[in-house]
């Protein structure tokens, strides 16, 4: 079984202190940094873009796990690659040609992720799984931190894990949204090996990031 990794979302960080917040995450044992990019169009919220990611790059060597909730996404991919993204994750609904966008991200020597909303079926990507490094399963509807976990997505993770094992594929299964100390075990048991967490990592236990990351990893 793959080691469980935690990808804290800086959406719940203090935005006036983002550089220091990233340092705190690194010191607390984060495995990567989840950056939620929202455009106020694909999702109803607006967050940050390439200049901020570029400015943050100097604060850590940890991989930047960039979750693009923007549409149309294709023409902006290069900007995120140049800004310092290591993993670039896109939503199928945000591109006219998913296969082409996947190939494009790979051509930029970045890891490619595809994200599925709670209601999006895995059938959409089963034919592309051998080209994908990471599948991001949304366990909330994208747009905001601090939402309630949707347990129905666990079945989707189980199905995906089964396909992964049957075909002997290596992609990561990441879960994103409403992860806490109660459902982390369920997500891991279902087959997720990377947990995104914003609220739980930054707000629980009086903001003790190390403790929260350790607790999320233990199952
Ligand atoms: C939702 C984002 C998530 C979310 C995670 O659109 O993609 O990354 O902010 O935050 P919590 O853990 O607070 O649900
Ligand atoms: Zn996210």
CSV table of C-alpha atoms and ligand atoms in Angstrom, one decimal:
chain,number,residue,atom,x,y,z
A,1,UNK,CA,0.0,0.0,0.0
A,2,UNK,CA,1.2,3.5,-0.8
A,3,UNK,CA,2.2,5.7,2.1
A,4,UNK,CA,-0.5,8.2,3.0
A,5,UNK,CA,0.3,11.8,2.1
A,6,UNK,CA,-1.3,15.1,3.3
A,7,UNK,CA,-1.7,18.0,0.9
A,8,UNK,CA,-2.9,20.9,3.0
A,9,UNK,CA,-4.9,23.5,1.2
A,10,UNK,CA,-3.7,27.1,1.7
A,11,UNK,CA,-7.3,28.2,1.1
A,12,UNK,CA,-7.7,28.1,4.9
A,13,UNK,CA,-4.4,29.9,5.6
A,14,UNK,CA,-4.0,33.5,6.6
A,15,UNK,CA,-3.8,35.1,3.2
A,16,UNK,CA,-1.8,38.1,4.6
A,17,UNK,CA,0.9,35.6,5.6
A,18,UNK,CA,1.0,33.1,2.9
A,19,UNK,CA,4.8,32.7,2.7
A,20,UNK,CA,5.0,32.0,6.5
A,21,UNK,CA,2.0,29.8,6.4
A,22,UNK,CA,3.7,27.6,3.8
A,23,UNK,CA,6.8,27.4,6.0
A,24,UNK,CA,4.6,26.3,8.9
A,25,UNK,CA,3.1,23.6,6.7
A,26,UNK,CA,6.5,22.3,5.8
A,27,UNK,CA,7.6,22.3,9.4
A,28,UNK,CA,4.4,20.5,10.3
A,29,UNK,CA,5.2,17.6,8.0
A,30,UNK,CA,3.1,18.4,4.9
A,31,UNK,CA,4.0,16.3,1.9
A,32,UNK,CA,2.9,18.9,-0.7
A,33,UNK,CA,1.0,22.2,-0.9
A,34,UNK,CA,-2.5,22.2,-2.3
A,35,UNK,CA,-3.2,25.4,-4.1
A,36,UNK,CA,-6.9,26.0,-5.0
A,37,UNK,CA,-7.2,28.3,-8.0
A,38,UNK,CA,-10.7,29.6,-8.5
A,39,UNK,CA,-11.9,32.0,-11.2
A,40,UNK,CA,-15.4,33.2,-10.1
A,41,UNK,CA,-16.8,31.5,-13.3
A,42,UNK,CA,-16.2,27.8,-13.2
A,43,UNK,CA,-16.8,28.0,-9.5
A,44,UNK,CA,-18.5,30.9,-7.6
A,45,UNK,CA,-15.4,31.9,-5.7
A,46,UNK,CA,-12.2,33.8,-6.7
A,47,UNK,CA,-8.8,33.0,-5.2
A,48,UNK,CA,-5.3,33.3,-6.6
A,49,UNK,CA,-3.4,33.0,-9.9
A,50,UNK,CA,0.1,32.5,-11.3
A,51,UNK,CA,1.8,35.6,-9.8
A,52,UNK,CA,1.0,34.5,-6.2
A,53,UNK,CA,2.1,31.0,-6.9
A,54,UNK,CA,5.3,32.3,-8.3
A,55,UNK,CA,5.9,34.5,-5.3
A,56,UNK,CA,5.3,31.5,-3.0
A,57,UNK,CA,7.6,29.2,-4.8
A,58,UNK,CA,10.7,30.4,-2.9
A,59,UNK,CA,9.2,29.5,0.5
A,60,UNK,CA,9.4,25.7,0.1
A,61,UNK,CA,10.9,22.8,-1.9
A,62,UNK,CA,7.6,20.8,-1.4
A,63,UNK,CA,5.7,20.1,-4.5
A,64,UNK,CA,2.9,22.5,-5.5
A,65,UNK,CA,-0.3,20.5,-6.0
A,66,UNK,CA,-2.2,23.0,-8.1
A,67,UNK,CA,-6.0,22.4,-8.4
A,68,UNK,CA,-7.3,24.5,-11.3
A,69,UNK,CA,-11.0,25.4,-11.0
A,70,UNK,CA,-11.0,27.7,-14.0
A,71,UNK,CA,-12.7,27.5,-17.4
A,72,UNK,CA,-11.6,27.5,-20.1
A,73,UNK,CA,-8.5,26.0,-18.6
A,74,UNK,CA,-6.3,25.0,-21.5
A,75,UNK,CA,-4.9,28.4,-22.5
A,76,UNK,CA,-3.8,29.1,-18.9
A,77,UNK,CA,-1.9,25.8,-18.3
A,78,UNK,CA,1.4,27.1,-19.4
A,79,UNK,CA,1.2,30.1,-16.9
A,80,UNK,CA,0.8,27.7,-14.0
A,81,UNK,CA,3.6,25.5,-15.2
A,82,UNK,CA,5.9,28.5,-15.4
A,83,UNK,CA,4.8,29.8,-12.0
A,84,UNK,CA,6.1,26.6,-10.4
A,85,UNK,CA,3.3,24.1,-10.3
A,86,UNK,CA,4.5,20.5,-10.0
A,87,UNK,CA,1.1,18.8,-10.3
A,88,UNK,CA,-1.5,20.5,-12.5
A,89,UNK,CA,-5.0,19.2,-11.9
A,90,UNK,CA,-7.9,20.1,-14.2
A,91,UNK,CA,-11.6,19.4,-14.3
A,92,UNK,CA,-12.9,17.6,-17.5
A,93,UNK,CA,-15.8,20.1,-17.8
A,94,UNK,CA,-13.3,23.0,-18.1
A,95,UNK,CA,-11.7,21.9,-21.3
A,96,UNK,CA,-12.9,21.2,-24.8
A,97,UNK,CA,-10.5,18.3,-25.3
A,98,UNK,CA,-9.5,16.5,-22.1
A,99,UNK,CA,-7.0,14.2,-23.9
A,100,UNK,CA,-5.3,17.1,-25.5
A,101,UNK,CA,-5.0,19.1,-22.2
A,102,UNK,CA,-3.6,16.0,-20.5
A,103,UNK,CA,-1.0,15.6,-23.2
A,104,UNK,CA,-0.2,19.3,-23.0
A,105,UNK,CA,0.5,19.2,-19.2
A,106,UNK,CA,2.7,16.2,-19.7
A,107,UNK,CA,4.6,17.9,-22.5
A,108,UNK,CA,5.5,20.7,-20.0
A,109,UNK,CA,7.0,18.0,-17.7
A,110,UNK,CA,4.4,18.4,-15.1
A,111,UNK,CA,2.4,15.7,-13.3
A,112,UNK,CA,-1.2,15.7,-14.6
A,113,UNK,CA,-4.2,15.4,-12.4
A,114,UNK,CA,-7.9,15.1,-13.4
A,115,UNK,CA,-10.6,16.1,-10.9
A,116,UNK,CA,-14.0,14.6,-10.6
A,117,UNK,CA,-16.9,16.5,-9.0
A,118,UNK,CA,-19.1,14.5,-6.6
A,119,UNK,CA,-21.7,14.0,-9.4
A,120,UNK,CA,-19.1,13.3,-12.2
A,121,UNK,CA,-18.8,9.5,-13.0
A,122,UNK,CA,-15.4,7.8,-13.4
A,123,UNK,CA,-16.5,6.5,-16.8
A,124,UNK,CA,-15.4,9.8,-18.2
A,125,UNK,CA,-11.7,9.0,-17.5
A,126,UNK,CA,-11.5,5.2,-17.4
A,127,UNK,CA,-10.0,5.2,-21.0
A,128,UNK,CA,-7.4,7.8,-20.0
A,129,UNK,CA,-6.1,6.4,-16.7
A,130,UNK,CA,-2.9,5.2,-18.1
A,131,UNK,CA,-2.0,8.8,-19.0
A,132,UNK,CA,-3.0,10.4,-15.7
A,133,UNK,CA,-0.7,10.7,-12.6
A,134,UNK,CA,-3.4,11.6,-10.2
A,135,UNK,CA,-7.2,11.5,-9.9
A,136,UNK,CA,-8.6,14.1,-7.5
A,137,UNK,CA,-12.0,13.0,-6.2
A,138,UNK,CA,-14.0,15.9,-4.9
A,139,UNK,CA,-15.9,15.1,-1.7
A,140,UNK,CA,-17.6,18.5,-1.7
A,141,UNK,CA,-18.8,20.6,-4.6
A,142,UNK,CA,-15.8,22.8,-5.5
A,143,UNK,CA,-15.8,26.5,-4.6
A,144,UNK,CA,-15.3,26.9,-0.9
A,145,UNK,CA,-13.4,25.5,2.1
A,146,UNK,CA,-15.1,24.3,5.2
A,147,UNK,CA,-18.0,22.3,3.5
A,148,UNK,CA,-19.5,19.1,4.7
A,149,UNK,CA,-18.0,15.8,3.4
A,150,UNK,CA,-20.2,13.9,0.9
A,151,UNK,CA,-19.9,10.2,1.9
A,152,UNK,CA,-21.3,8.9,-1.4
A,153,UNK,CA,-18.0,9.6,-3.1
A,154,UNK,CA,-16.3,6.8,-1.2
A,155,UNK,CA,-17.9,4.3,-3.5
A,156,UNK,CA,-16.4,6.1,-6.5
A,157,UNK,CA,-13.0,5.8,-4.8
A,158,UNK,CA,-13.5,2.1,-4.3
A,159,UNK,CA,-14.4,1.6,-7.9
A,160,UNK,CA,-11.4,3.6,-9.1
A,161,UNK,CA,-9.0,1.7,-6.8
A,162,UNK,CA,-10.4,-1.6,-8.1
A,163,UNK,CA,-9.7,-0.5,-11.7
A,164,UNK,CA,-6.2,0.7,-10.7
A,165,UNK,CA,-5.3,-2.6,-9.1
A,166,UNK,CA,-6.8,-4.7,-11.9
A,167,UNK,CA,-4.8,-2.8,-14.6
A,168,UNK,CA,-1.8,-2.4,-12.4
A,169,UNK,CA,-1.7,1.3,-12.8
A,170,UNK,CA,0.3,3.7,-10.6
A,171,UNK,CA,-1.8,6.9,-10.4
A,172,UNK,CA,-2.4,8.6,-7.1
A,173,UNK,CA,-5.9,8.8,-5.7
A,174,UNK,CA,-6.4,12.1,-3.9
A,175,UNK,CA,-9.6,13.2,-2.0
A,176,UNK,CA,-10.5,16.8,-1.5
A,177,UNK,CA,-13.2,18.5,0.6
A,178,UNK,CA,-14.4,18.2,4.2
A,179,UNK,CA,-11.7,15.7,5.3
A,180,UNK,CA,-11.6,15.5,9.1
A,181,UNK,CA,-10.5,13.1,11.9
A,182,UNK,CA,-13.6,11.0,11.4
A,183,UNK,CA,-13.7,10.4,7.7
A,184,UNK,CA,-9.9,10.2,7.0
A,185,UNK,CA,-9.9,6.5,7.8
A,186,UNK,CA,-12.9,5.9,5.5
A,187,UNK,CA,-11.1,7.7,2.6
A,188,UNK,CA,-7.9,5.8,3.2
A,189,UNK,CA,-9.8,2.4,3.4
A,190,UNK,CA,-11.6,3.2,0.2
A,191,UNK,CA,-8.3,3.7,-1.6
A,192,UNK,CA,-7.2,7.3,-1.3
A,193,UNK,CA,-3.5,7.8,-0.7
A,194,UNK,CA,-3.4,11.6,-0.7
A,195,UNK,CA,-5.7,13.6,1.6
A,196,UNK,CA,-6.3,17.3,0.9
A,197,UNK,CA,-7.3,19.3,4.0
A,198,UNK,CA,-7.8,23.0,4.6
A,199,UNK,CA,-10.0,23.6,7.6
A,200,UNK,CA,-8.8,20.5,9.6
A,201,UNK,CA,-5.1,21.3,9.2
A,202,UNK,CA,-5.3,25.0,9.9
A,203,UNK,CA,-8.1,25.3,12.5
A,204,UNK,CA,-8.2,22.2,14.6
A,205,UNK,CA,-6.3,21.8,17.9
A,206,UNK,CA,-5.8,25.6,18.1
A,207,UNK,CA,-4.0,25.5,14.7
A,208,UNK,CA,-1.4,22.9,15.7
A,209,UNK,CA,-0.5,21.9,12.1
A,210,UNK,CA,1.9,19.1,13.0
A,211,UNK,CA,-0.6,17.4,15.3
A,212,UNK,CA,-3.4,17.8,12.7
A,213,UNK,CA,-1.3,16.3,9.9
A,214,UNK,CA,-0.1,13.4,12.1
A,215,UNK,CA,-3.7,12.7,13.1
A,216,UNK,CA,-4.9,12.8,9.5
A,217,UNK,CA,-2.3,10.3,8.5
A,218,UNK,CA,-3.0,7.8,11.3
A,219,UNK,CA,-5.8,5.4,10.5
B,1,LIG,C1,-12.8,23.1,-2.6
B,1,LIG,C2,-11.3,23.0,-2.6
B,1,LIG,C3,-10.7,22.2,-1.4
B,1,LIG,C4,-11.1,22.7,-0.1
B,1,LIG,C5,-10.5,22.0,1.0
B,1,LIG,O1,-13.2,23.7,-3.7
B,1,LIG,O2,-10.9,22.4,-3.7
B,1,LIG,O3,-9.3,22.1,-1.6
B,1,LIG,O4,-10.9,24.1,0.1
B,1,LIG,O5,-10.8,22.6,2.2
B,1,LIG,P1,-11.6,21.9,3.4
B,1,LIG,O6,-10.6,20.8,3.9
B,1,LIG,O7,-11.8,23.0,4.4
B,1,LIG,O8,-12.8,21.3,2.9
B,2,LIG,ZN1,-8.8,21.7,-4.0
